Tab-separated table of N, CA and C in Angstrom:
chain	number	residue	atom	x	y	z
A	25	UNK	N	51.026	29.166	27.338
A	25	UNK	CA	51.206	28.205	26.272
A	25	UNK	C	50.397	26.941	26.523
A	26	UNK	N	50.949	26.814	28.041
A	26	UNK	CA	49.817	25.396	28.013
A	26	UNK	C	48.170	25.732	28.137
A	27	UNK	N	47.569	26.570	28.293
A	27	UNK	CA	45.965	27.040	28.087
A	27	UNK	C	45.813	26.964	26.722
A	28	UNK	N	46.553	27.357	25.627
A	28	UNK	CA	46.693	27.849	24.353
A	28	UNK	C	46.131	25.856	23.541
A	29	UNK	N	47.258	25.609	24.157
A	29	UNK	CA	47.195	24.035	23.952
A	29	UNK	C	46.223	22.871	24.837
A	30	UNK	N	45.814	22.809	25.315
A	30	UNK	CA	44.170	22.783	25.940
A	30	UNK	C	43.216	23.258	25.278
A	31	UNK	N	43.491	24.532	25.300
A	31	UNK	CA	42.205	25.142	24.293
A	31	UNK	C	42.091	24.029	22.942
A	32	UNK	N	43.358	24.276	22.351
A	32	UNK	CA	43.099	23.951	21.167
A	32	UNK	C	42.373	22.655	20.687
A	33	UNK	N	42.730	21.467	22.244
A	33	UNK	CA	42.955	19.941	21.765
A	33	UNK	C	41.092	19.907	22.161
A	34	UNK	N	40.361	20.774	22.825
A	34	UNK	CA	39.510	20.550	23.467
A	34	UNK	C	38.693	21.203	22.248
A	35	UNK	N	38.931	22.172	21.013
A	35	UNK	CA	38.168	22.732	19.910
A	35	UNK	C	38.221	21.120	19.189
A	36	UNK	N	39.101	20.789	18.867
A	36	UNK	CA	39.383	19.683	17.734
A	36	UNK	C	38.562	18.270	18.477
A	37	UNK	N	38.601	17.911	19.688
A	37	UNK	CA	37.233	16.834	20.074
A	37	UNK	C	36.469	17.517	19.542
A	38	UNK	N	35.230	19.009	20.197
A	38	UNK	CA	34.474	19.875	19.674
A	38	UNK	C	34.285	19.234	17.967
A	39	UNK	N	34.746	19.461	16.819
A	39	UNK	CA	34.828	19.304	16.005
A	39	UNK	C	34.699	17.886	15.301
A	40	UNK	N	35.406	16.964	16.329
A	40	UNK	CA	35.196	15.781	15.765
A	40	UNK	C	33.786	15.009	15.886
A	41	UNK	N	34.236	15.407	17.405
A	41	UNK	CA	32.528	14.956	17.661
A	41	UNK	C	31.241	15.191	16.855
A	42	UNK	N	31.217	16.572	16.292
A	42	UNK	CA	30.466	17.163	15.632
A	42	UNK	C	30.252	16.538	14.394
A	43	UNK	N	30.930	16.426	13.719
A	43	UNK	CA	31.548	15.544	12.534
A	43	UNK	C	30.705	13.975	12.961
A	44	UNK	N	31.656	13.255	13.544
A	44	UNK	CA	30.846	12.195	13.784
A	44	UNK	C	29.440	11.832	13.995
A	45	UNK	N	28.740	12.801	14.495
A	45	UNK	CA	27.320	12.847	14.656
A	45	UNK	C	26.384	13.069	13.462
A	46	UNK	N	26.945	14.632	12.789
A	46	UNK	CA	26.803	14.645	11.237
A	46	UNK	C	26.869	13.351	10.830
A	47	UNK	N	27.689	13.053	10.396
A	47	UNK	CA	28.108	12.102	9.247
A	47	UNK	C	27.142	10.129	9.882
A	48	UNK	N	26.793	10.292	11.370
A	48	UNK	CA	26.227	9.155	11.569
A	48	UNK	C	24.184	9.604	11.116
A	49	UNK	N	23.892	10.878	11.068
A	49	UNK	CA	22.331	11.643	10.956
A	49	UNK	C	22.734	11.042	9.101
A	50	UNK	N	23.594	11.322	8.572
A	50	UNK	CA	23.270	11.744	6.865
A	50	UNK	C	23.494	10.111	6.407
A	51	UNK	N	24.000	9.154	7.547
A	51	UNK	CA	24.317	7.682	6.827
A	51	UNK	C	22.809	7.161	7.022
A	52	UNK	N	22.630	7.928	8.779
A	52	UNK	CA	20.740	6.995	8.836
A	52	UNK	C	19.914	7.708	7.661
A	53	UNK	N	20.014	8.945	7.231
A	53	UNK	CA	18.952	9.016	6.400
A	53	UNK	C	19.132	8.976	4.805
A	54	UNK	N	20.233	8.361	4.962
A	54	UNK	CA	20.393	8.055	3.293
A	54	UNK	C	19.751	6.460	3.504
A	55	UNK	N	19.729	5.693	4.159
A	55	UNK	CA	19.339	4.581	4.624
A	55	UNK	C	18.148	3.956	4.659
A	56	UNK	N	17.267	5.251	5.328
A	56	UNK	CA	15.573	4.996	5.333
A	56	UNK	C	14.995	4.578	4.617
A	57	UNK	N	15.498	4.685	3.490
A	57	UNK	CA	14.632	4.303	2.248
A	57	UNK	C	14.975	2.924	1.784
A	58	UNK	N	16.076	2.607	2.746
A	58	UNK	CA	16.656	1.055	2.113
A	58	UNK	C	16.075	-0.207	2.874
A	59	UNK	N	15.450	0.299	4.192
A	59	UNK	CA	15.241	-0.836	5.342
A	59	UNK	C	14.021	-1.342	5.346
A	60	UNK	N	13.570	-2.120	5.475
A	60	UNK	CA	11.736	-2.811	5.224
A	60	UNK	C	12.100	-3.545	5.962
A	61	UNK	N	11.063	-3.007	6.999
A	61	UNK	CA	10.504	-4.410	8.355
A	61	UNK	C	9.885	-5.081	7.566
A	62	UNK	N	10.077	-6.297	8.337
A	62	UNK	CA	9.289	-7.505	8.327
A	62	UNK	C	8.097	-7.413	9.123
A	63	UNK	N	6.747	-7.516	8.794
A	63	UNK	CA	6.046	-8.112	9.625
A	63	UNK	C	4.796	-8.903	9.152
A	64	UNK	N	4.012	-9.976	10.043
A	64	UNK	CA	3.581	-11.221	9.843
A	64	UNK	C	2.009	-10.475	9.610
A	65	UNK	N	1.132	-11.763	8.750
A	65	UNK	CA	-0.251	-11.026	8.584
A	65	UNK	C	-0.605	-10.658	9.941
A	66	UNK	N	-0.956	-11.284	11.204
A	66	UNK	CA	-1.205	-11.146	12.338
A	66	UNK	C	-1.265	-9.420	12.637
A	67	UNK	N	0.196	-9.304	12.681
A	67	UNK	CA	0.529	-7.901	12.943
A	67	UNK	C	-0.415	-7.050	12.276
A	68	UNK	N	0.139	-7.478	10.895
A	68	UNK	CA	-0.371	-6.165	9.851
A	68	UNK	C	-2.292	-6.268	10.202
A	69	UNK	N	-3.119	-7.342	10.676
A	69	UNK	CA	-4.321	-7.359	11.008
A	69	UNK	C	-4.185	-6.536	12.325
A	70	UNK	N	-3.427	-6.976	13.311
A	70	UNK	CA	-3.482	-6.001	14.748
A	70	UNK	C	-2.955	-4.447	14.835
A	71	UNK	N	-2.390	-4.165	14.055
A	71	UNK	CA	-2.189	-2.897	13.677
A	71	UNK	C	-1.474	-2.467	12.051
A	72	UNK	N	-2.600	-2.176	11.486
A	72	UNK	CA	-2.427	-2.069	10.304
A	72	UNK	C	-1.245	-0.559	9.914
A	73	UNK	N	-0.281	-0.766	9.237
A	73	UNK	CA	0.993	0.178	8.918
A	73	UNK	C	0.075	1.269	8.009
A	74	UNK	N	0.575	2.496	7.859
A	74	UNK	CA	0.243	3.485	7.374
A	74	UNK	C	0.843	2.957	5.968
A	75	UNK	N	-0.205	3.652	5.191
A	75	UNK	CA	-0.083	3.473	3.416
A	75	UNK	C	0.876	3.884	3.209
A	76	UNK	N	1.860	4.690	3.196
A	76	UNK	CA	3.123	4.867	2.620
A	76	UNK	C	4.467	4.715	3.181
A	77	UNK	N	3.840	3.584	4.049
A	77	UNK	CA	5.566	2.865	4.935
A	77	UNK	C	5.513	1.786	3.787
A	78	UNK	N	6.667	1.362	3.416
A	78	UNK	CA	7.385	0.079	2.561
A	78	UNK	C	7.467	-1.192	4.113
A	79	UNK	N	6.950	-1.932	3.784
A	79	UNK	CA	7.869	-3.264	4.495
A	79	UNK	C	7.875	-4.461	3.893
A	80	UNK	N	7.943	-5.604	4.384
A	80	UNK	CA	7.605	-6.768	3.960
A	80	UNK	C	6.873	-7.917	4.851
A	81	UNK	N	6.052	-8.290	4.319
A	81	UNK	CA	5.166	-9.277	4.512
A	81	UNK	C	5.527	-10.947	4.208
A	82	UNK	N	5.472	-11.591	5.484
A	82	UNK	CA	6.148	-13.563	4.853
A	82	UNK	C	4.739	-13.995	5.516
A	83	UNK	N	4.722	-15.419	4.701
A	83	UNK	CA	3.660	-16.059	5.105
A	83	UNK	C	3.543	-17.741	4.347
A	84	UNK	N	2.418	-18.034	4.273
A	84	UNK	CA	2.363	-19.098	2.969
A	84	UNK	C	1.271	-18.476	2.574
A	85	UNK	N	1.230	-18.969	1.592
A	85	UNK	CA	0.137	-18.972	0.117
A	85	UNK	C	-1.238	-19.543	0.607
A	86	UNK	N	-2.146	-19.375	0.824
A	86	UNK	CA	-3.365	-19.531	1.277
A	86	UNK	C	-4.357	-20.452	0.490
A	87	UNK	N	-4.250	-21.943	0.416
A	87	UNK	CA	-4.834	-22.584	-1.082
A	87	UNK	C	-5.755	-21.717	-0.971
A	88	UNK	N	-6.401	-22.024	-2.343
A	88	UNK	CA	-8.173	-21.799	-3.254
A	88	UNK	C	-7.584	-20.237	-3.544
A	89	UNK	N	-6.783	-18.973	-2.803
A	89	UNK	CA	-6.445	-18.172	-2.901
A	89	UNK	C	-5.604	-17.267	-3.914
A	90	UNK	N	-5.168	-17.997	-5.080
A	90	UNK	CA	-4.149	-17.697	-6.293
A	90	UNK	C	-5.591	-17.566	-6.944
A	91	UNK	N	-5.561	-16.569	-7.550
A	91	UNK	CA	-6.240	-15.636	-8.796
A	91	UNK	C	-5.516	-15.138	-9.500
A	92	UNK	N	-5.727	-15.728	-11.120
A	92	UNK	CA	-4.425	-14.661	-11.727
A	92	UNK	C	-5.406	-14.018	-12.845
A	93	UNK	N	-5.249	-12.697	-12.947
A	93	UNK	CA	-5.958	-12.080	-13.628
A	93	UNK	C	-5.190	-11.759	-15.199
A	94	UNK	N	-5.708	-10.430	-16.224
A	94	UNK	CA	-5.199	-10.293	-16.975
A	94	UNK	C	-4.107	-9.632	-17.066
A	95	UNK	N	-3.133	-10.170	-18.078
A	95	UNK	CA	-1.547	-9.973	-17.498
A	95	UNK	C	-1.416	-10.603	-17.107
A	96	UNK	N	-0.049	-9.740	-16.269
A	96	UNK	CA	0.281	-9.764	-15.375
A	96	UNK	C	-0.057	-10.023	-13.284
A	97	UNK	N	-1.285	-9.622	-13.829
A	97	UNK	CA	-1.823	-9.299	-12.554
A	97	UNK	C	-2.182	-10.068	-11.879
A	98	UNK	N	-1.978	-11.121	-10.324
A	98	UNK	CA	-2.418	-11.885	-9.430
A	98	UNK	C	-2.648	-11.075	-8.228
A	99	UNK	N	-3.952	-11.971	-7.640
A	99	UNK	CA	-3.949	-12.035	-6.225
A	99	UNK	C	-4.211	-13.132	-5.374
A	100	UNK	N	-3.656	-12.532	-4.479
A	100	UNK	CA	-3.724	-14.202	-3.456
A	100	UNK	C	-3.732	-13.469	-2.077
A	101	UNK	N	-4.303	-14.294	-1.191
A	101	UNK	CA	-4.056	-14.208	0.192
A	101	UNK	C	-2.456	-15.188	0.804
A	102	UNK	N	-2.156	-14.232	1.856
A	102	UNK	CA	-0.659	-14.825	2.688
A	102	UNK	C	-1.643	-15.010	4.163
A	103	UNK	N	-1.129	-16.079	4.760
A	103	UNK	CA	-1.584	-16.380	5.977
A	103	UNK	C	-0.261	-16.459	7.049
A	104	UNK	N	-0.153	-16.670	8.341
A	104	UNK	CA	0.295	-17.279	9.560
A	104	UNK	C	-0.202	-18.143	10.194
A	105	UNK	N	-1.142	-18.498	9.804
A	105	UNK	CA	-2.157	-19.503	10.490
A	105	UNK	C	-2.759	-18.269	11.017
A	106	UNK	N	-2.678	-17.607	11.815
A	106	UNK	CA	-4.227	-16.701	12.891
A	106	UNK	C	-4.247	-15.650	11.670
A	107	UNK	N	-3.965	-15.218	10.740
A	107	UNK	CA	-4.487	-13.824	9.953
A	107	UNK	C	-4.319	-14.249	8.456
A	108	UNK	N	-5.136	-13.601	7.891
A	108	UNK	CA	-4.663	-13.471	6.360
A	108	UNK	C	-4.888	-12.012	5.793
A	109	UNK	N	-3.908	-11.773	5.222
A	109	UNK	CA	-4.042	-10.747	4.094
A	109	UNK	C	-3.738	-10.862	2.789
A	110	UNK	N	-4.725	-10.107	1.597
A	110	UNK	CA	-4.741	-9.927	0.752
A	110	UNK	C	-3.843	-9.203	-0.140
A	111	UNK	N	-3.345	-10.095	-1.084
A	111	UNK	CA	-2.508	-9.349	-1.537
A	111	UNK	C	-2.396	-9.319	-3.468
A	112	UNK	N	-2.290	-8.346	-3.648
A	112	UNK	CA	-2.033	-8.018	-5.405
A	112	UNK	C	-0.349	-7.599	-5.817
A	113	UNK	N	-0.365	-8.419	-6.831
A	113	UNK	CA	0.978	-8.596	-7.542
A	113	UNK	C	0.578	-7.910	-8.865
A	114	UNK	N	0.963	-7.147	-9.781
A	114	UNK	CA	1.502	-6.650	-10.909
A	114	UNK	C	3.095	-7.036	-11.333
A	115	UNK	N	3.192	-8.600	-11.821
A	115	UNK	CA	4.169	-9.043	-11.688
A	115	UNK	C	4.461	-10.319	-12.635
A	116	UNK	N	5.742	-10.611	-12.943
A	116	UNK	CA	6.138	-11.857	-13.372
A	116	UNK	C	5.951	-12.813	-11.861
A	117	UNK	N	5.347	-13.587	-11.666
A	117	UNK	CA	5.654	-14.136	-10.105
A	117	UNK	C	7.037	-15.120	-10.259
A	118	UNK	N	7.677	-15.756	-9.333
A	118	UNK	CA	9.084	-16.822	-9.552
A	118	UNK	C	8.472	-18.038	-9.952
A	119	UNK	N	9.370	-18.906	-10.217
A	119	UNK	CA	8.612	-19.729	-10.638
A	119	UNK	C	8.358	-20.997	-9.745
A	120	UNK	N	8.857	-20.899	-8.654
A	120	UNK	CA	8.715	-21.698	-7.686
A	120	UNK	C	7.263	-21.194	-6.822
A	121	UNK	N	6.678	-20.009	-7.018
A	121	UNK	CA	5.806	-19.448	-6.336
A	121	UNK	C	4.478	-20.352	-6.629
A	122	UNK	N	4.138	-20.912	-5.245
A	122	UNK	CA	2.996	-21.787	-5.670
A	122	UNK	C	1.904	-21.942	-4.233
A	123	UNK	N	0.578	-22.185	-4.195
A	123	UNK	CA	-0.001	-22.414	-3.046
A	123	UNK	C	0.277	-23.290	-1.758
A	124	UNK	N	0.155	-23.169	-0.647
A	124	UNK	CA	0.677	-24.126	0.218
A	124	UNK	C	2.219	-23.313	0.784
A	125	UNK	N	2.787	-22.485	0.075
A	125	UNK	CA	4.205	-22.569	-0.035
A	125	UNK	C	4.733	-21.209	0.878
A	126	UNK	N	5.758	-21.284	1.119
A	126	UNK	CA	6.486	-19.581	2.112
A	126	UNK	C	6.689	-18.765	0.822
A	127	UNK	N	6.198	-17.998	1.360
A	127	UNK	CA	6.639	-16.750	0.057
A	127	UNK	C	7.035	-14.941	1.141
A	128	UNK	N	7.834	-13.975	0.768
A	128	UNK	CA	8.292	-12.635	0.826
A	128	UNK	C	7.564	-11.809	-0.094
A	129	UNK	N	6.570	-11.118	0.290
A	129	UNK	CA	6.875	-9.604	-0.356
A	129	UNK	C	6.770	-8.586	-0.007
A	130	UNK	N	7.406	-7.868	-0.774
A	130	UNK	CA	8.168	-6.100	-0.604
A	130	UNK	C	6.633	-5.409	-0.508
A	131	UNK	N	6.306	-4.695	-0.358
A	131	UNK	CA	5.439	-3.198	-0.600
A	131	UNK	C	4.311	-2.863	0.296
A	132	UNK	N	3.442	-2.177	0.084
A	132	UNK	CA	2.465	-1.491	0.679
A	132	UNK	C	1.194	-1.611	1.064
A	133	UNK	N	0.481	-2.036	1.992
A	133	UNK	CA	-0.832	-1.988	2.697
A	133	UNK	C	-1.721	-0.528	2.353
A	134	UNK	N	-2.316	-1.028	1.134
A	134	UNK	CA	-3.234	0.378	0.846
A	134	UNK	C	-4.812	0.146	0.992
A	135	UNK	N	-5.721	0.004	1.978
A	135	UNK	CA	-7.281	0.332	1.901
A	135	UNK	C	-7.296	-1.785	2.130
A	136	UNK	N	-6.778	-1.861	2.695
A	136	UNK	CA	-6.826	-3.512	3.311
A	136	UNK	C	-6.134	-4.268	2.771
A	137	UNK	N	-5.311	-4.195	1.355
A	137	UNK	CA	-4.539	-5.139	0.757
A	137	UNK	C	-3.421	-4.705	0.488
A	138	UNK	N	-2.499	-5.679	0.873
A	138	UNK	CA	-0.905	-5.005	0.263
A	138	UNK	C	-0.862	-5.481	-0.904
A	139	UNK	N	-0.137	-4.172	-1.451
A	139	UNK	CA	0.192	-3.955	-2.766
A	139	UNK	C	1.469	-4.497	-2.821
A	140	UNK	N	2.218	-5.375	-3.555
A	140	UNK	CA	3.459	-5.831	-3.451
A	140	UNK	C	3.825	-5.128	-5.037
A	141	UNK	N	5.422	-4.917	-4.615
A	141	UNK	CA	6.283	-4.468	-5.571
A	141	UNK	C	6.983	-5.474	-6.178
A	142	UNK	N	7.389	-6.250	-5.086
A	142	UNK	CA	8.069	-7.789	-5.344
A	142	UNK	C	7.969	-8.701	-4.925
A	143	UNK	N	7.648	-10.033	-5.177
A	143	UNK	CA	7.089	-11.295	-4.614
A	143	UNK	C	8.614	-12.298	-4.607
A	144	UNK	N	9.011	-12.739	-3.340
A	144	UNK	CA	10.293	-13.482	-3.473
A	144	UNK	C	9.277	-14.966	-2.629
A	145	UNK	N	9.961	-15.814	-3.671
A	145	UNK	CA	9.605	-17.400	-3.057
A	145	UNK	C	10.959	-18.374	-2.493
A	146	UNK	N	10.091	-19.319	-2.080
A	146	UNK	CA	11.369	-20.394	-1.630
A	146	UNK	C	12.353	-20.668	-2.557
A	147	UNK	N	13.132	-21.260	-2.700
A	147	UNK	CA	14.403	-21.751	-3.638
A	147	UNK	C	14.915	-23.051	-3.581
A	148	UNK	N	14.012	-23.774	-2.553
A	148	UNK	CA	13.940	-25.570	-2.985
A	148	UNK	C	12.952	-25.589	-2.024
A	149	UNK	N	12.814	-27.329	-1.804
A	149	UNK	CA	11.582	-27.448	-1.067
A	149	UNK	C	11.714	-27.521	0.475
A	150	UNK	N	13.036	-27.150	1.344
A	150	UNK	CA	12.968	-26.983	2.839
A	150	UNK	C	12.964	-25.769	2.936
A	151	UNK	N	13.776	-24.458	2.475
A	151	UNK	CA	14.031	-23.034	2.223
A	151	UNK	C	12.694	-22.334	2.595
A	152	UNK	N	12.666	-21.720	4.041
A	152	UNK	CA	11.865	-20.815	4.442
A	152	UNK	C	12.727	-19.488	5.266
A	153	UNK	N	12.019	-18.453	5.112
A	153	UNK	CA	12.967	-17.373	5.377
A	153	UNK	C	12.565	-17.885	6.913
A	154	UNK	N	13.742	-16.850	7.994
A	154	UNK	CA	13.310	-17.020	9.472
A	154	UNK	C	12.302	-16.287	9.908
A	155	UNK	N	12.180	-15.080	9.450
A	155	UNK	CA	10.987	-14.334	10.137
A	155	UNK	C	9.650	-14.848	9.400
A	156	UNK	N	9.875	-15.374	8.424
A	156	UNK	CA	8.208	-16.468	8.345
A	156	UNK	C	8.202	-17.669	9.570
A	157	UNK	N	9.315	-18.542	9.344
A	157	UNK	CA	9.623	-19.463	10.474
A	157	UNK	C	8.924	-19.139	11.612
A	158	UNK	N	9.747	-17.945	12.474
A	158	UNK	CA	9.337	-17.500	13.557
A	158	UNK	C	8.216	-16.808	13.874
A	159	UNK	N	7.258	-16.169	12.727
A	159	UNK	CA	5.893	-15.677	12.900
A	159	UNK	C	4.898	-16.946	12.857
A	160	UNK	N	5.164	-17.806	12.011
A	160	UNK	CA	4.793	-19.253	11.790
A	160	UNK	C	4.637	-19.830	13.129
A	161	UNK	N	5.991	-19.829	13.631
A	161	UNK	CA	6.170	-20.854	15.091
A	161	UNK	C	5.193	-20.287	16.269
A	162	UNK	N	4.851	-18.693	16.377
A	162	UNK	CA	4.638	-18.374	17.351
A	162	UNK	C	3.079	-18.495	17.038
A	163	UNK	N	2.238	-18.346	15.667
A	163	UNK	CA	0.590	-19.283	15.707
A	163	UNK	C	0.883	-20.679	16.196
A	164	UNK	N	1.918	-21.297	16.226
A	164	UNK	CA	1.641	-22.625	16.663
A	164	UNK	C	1.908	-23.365	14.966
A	165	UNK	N	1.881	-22.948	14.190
A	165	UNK	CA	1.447	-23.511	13.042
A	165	UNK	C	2.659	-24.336	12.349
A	166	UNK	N	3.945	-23.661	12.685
A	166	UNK	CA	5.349	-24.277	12.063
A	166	UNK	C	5.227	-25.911	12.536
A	167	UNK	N	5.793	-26.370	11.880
A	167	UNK	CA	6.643	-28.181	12.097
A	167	UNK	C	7.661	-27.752	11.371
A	168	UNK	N	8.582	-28.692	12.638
A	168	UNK	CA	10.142	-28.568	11.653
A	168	UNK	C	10.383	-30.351	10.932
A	169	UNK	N	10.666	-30.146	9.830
A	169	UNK	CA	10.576	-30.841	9.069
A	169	UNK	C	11.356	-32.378	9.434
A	170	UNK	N	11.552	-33.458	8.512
A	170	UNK	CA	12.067	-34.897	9.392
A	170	UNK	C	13.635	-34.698	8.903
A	171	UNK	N	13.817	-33.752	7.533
A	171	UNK	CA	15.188	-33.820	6.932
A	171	UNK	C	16.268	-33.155	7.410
């Protein structure tokens, strides 16, 4: 009786465990599609991401660099101070989105320029995300402000 009951308690870990592992494989890959690294022009110049990874790109706005074409359509360069990349919007841009300024966007590095899906800007005038901050700080280029 007591082997019977051993056996049994030692199938049902077996099982749970199993379970748990499942169910942690089907949460990461329902997921994949939700997560976008961050990374700084620098990077994306020192090793450029394969065309069909999603991430996101922070930086500022690169003066002389805002081109807005027909439409919808802009481009501009994002800098860190040491890199710039080129980037095209098919987009309403925010309306805070302006040269000089921190800006986010979503999408894809295709043939040297990321293609952005979505362009997110500041939301007053101290408001910088941290991983611009901190790609910023590490060219040397950040000042933290007097306010």
């Amino acid at each position: 009786m007591k082997g019977l009951k051993k056996q049994r308690r030692i199938q049902v870990i077996i099982v749970a465990v199993v379970a748990l592992a499942l169910s942690t494989a089907l949460i990461g890959w329902a997921m994949k599609d939700g997560i976008n690294y961050f990374r700084s022009p620098s990077d994306i110049v020192a090793e450029p991401p394969a065309p069909n990874e999603v991430f996101r790109i922070g930086g500022l706005v690169e003066d002389g660099s805002l081109v807005r074409g027909q439409g919808e359509a802009v481009t501009f360069s994002v800098t860190d101070g040491g890199a710039s990349v080129p980037v095209s919007y098919a987009g309403v841009l925010p309306d805070l989105f302006e040269e000089n300024q921190g800006m986010v966007g979503t999408g894809k590095y295709i043939n040297g320029v990321f293609e952005a899906s979505e362009i997110l800007a500041k939301h007053d005038e101290t408001y910088m995300p941290k991983e611009v901050i901190d790609a910023l700080k590490e060219q040397g280029v950040y000042q933290e402000s007097e306010s």
